[in-house]
JSON list of C-alpha atoms in Angstrom, two decimals:
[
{"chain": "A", "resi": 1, "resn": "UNK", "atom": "CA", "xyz": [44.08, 147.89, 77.03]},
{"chain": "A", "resi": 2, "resn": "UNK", "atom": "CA", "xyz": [43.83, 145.01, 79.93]},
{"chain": "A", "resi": 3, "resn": "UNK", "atom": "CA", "xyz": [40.96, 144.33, 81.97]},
{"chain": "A", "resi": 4, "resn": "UNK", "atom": "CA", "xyz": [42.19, 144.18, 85.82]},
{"chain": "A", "resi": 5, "resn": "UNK", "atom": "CA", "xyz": [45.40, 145.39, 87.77]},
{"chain": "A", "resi": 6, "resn": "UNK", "atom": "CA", "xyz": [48.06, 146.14, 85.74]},
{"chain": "A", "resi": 7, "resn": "UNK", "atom": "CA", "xyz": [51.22, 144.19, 87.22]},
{"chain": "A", "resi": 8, "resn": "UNK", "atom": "CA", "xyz": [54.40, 146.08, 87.97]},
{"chain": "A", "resi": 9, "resn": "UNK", "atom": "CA", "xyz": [56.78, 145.76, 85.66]},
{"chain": "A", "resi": 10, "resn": "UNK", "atom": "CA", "xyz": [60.35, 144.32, 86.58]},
{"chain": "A", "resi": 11, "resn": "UNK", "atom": "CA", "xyz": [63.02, 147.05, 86.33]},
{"chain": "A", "resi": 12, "resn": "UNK", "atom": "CA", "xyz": [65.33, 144.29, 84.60]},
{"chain": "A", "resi": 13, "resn": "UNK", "atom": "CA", "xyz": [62.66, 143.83, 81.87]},
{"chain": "A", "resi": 14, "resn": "UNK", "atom": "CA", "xyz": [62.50, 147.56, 81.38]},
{"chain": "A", "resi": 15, "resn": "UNK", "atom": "CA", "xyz": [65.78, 147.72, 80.82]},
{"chain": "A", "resi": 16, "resn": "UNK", "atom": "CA", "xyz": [66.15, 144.62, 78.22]},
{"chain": "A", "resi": 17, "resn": "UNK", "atom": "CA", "xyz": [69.51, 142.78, 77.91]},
{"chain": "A", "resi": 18, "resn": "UNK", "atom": "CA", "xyz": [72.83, 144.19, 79.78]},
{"chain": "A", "resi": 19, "resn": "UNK", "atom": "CA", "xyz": [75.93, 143.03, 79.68]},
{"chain": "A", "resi": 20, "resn": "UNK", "atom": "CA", "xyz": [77.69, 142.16, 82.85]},
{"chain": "A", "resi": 21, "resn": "UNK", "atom": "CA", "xyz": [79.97, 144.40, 84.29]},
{"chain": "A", "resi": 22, "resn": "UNK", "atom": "CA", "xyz": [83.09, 144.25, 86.72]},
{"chain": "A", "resi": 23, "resn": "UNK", "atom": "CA", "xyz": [82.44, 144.31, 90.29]},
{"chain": "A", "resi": 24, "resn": "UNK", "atom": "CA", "xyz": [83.89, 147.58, 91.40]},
{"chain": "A", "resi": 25, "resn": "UNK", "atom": "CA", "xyz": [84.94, 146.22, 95.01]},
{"chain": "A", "resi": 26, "resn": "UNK", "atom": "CA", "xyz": [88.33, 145.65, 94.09]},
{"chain": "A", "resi": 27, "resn": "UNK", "atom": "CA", "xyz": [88.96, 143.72, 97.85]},
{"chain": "A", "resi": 28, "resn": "UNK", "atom": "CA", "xyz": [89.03, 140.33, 96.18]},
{"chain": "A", "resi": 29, "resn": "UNK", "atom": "CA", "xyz": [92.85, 139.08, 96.29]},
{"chain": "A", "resi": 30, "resn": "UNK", "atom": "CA", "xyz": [94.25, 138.20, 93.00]},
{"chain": "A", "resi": 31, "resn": "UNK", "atom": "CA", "xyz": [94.63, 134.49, 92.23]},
{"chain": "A", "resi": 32, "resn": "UNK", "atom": "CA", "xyz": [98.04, 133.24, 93.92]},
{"chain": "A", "resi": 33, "resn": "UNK", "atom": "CA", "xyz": [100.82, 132.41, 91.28]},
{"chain": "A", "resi": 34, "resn": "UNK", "atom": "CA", "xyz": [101.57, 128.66, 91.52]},
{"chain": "A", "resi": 35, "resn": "UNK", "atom": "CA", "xyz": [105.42, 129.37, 91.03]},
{"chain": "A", "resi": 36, "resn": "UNK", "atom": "CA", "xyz": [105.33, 131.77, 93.89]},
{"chain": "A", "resi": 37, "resn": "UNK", "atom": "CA", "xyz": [107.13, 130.26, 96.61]},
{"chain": "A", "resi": 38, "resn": "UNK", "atom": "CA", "xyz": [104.49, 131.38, 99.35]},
{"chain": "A", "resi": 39, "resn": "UNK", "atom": "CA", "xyz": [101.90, 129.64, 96.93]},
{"chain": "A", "resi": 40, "resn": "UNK", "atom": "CA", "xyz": [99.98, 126.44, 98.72]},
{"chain": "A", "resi": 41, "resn": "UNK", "atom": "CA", "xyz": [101.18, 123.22, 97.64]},
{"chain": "A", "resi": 42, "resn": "UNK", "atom": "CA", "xyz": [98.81, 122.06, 94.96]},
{"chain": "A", "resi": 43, "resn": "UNK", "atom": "CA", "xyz": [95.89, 119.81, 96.68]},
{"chain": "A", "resi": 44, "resn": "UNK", "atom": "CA", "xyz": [96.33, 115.93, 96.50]},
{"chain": "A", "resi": 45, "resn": "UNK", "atom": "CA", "xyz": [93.73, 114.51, 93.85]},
{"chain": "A", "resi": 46, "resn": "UNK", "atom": "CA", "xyz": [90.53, 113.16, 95.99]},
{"chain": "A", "resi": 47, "resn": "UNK", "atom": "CA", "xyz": [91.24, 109.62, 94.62]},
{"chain": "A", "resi": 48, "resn": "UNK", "atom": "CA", "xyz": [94.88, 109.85, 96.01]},
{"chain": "A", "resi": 49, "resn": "UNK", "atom": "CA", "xyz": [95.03, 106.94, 99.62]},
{"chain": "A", "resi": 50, "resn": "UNK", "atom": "CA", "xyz": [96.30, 108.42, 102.25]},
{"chain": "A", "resi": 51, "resn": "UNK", "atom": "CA", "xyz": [100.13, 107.09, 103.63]},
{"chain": "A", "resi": 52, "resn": "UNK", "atom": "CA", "xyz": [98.35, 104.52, 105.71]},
{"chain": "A", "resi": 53, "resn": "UNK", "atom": "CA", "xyz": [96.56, 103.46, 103.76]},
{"chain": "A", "resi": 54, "resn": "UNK", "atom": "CA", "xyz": [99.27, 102.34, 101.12]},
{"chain": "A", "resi": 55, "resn": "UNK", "atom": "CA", "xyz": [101.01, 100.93, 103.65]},
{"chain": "A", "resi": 56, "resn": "UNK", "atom": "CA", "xyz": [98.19, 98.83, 105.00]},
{"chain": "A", "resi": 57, "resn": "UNK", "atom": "CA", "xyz": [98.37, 97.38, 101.06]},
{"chain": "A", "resi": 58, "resn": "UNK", "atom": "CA", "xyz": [101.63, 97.15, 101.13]},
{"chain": "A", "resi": 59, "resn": "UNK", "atom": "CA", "xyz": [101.35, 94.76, 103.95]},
{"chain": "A", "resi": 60, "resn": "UNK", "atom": "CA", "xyz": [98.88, 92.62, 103.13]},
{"chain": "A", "resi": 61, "resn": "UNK", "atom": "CA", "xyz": [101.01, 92.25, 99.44]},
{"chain": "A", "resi": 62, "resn": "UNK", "atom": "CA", "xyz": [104.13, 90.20, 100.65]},
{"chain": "A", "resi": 63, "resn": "UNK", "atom": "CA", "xyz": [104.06, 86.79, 102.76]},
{"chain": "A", "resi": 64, "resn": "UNK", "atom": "CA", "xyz": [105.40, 86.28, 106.22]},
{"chain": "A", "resi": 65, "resn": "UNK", "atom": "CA", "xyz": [107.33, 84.12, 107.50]},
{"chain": "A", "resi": 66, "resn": "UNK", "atom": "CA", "xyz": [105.31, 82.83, 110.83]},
{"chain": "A", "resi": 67, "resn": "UNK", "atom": "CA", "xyz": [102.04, 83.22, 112.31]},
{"chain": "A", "resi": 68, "resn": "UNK", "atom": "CA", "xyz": [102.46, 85.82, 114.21]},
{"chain": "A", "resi": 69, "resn": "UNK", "atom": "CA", "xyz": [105.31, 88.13, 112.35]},
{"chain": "A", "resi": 70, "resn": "UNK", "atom": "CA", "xyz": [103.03, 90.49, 110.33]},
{"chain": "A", "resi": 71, "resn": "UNK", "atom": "CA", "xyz": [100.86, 91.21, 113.66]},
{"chain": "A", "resi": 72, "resn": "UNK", "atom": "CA", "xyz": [104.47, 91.99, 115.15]},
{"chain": "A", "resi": 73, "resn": "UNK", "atom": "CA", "xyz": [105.06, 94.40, 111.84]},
{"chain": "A", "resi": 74, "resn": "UNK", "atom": "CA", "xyz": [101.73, 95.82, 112.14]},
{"chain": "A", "resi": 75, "resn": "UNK", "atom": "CA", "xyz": [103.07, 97.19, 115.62]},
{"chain": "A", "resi": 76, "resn": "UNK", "atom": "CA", "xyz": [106.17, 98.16, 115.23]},
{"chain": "A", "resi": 77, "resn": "UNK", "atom": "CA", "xyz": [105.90, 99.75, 111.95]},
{"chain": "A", "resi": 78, "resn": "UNK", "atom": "CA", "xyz": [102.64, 101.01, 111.22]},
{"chain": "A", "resi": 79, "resn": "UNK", "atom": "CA", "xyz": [101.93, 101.75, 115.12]},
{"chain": "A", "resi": 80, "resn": "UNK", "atom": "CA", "xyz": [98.27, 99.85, 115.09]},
{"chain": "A", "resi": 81, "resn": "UNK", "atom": "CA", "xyz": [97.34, 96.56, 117.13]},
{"chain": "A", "resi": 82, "resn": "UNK", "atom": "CA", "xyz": [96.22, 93.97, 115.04]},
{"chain": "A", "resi": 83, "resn": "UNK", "atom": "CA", "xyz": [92.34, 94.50, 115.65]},
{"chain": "A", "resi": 84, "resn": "UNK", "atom": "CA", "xyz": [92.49, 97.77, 114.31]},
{"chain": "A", "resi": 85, "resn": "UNK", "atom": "CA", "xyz": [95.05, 96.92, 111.21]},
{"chain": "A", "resi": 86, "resn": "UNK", "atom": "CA", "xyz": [92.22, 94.24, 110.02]},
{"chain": "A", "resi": 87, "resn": "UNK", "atom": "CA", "xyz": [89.45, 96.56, 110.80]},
{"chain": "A", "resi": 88, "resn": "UNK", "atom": "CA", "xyz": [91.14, 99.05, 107.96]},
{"chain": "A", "resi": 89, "resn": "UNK", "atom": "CA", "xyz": [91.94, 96.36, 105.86]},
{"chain": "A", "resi": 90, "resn": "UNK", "atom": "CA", "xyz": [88.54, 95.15, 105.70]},
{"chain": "A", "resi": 91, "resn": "UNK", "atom": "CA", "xyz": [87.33, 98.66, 104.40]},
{"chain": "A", "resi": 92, "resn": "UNK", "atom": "CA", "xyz": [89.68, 99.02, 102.09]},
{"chain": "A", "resi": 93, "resn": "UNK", "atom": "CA", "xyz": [88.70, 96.15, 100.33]},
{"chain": "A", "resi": 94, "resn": "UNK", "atom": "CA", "xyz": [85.33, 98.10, 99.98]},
{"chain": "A", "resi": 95, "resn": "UNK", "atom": "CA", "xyz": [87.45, 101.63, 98.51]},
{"chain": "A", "resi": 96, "resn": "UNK", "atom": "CA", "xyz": [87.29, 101.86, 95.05]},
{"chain": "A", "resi": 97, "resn": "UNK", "atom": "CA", "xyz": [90.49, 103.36, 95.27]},
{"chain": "A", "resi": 98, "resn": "UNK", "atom": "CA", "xyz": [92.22, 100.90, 96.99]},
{"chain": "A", "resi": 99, "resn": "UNK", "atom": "CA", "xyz": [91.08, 98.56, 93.91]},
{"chain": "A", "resi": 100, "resn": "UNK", "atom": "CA", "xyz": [92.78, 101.31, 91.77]},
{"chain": "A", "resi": 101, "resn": "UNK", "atom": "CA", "xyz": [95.68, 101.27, 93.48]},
{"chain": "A", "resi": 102, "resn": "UNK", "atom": "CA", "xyz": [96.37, 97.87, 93.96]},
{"chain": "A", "resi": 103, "resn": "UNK", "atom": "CA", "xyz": [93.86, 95.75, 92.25]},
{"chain": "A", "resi": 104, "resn": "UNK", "atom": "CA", "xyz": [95.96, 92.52, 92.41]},
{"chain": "A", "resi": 105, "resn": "UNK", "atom": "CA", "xyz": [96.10, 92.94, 96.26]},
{"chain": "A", "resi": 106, "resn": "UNK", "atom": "CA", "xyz": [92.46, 93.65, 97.25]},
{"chain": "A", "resi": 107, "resn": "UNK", "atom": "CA", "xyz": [91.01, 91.03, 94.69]},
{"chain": "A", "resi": 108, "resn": "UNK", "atom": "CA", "xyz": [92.88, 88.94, 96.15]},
{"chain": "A", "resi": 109, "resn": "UNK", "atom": "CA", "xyz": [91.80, 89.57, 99.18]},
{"chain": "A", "resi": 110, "resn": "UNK", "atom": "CA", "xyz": [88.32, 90.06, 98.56]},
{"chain": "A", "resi": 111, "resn": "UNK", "atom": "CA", "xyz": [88.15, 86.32, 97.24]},
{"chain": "A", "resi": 112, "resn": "UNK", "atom": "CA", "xyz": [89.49, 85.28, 100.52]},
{"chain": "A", "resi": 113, "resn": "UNK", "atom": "CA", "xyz": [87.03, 87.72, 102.28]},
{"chain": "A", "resi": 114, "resn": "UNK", "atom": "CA", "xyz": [84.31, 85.81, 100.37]},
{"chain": "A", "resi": 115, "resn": "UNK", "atom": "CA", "xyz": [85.18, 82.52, 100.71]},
{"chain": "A", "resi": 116, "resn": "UNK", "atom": "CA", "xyz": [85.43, 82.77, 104.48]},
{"chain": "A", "resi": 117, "resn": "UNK", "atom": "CA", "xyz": [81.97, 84.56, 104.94]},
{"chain": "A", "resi": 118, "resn": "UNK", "atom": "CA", "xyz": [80.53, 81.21, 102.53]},
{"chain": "A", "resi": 119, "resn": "UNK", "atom": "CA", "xyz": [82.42, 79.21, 104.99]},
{"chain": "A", "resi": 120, "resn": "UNK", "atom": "CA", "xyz": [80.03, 80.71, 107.89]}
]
């Protein structure tokens, strides 16, 4: 026998071990079949760049021909001003997966960053 208030027991304890059992609300849907042709589209992988930014990239990866032809390119095809083309170009240079995707590219780049900020 204890000295003092005996403590309530829990019911779980009482019981010992159970093994789980089914939920009997059957009002969960059944996972969609991927074949099914109303079935979602399977999800992108998170590490996947988006279309823009690929074509940023793709870009910065071939030379032009005069100083102001890619800016002209960066309007007409990829619908940004220049400001705002460099602004995502300068952080993708900082996306790991813009280093996976093109790692030539964006090292290359990322020297040039460098070597202009010493330059300062």
């Amino acid at each position: 026998m204890t000295n003092g208030p005996a403590e309530p027991m829990d019911p779980t304890e009482a019981a010992g071990p159970t093994e789980p059992t089914e939920p009997t609300d059957s009002t969960d849907p059944a996972p969609a079949d991927p074949t099914s042709p109303t079935a979602p589209p399977p999800a992108a992988p998170a590490a996947a760049l988006g279309e823009r930014e690929r074509a940023v990239l793709a870009m910065e990866r071939r030379s032009w021909p005069g100083p102001g032809a890619k800016e002209r390119a960066v309007r007409e095809r990829l619908g940004l001003s220049a400001t705002r083309y460099y602004q995502l170009l300068n952080a993708l240079l900082d996306d790991p997966r813009a280093l996976a995707h093109d790692p030539v590219t964006v090292n290359r780049l990322r020297r040039v960053r460098e070597e202009r900020a010493s330059r300062r």
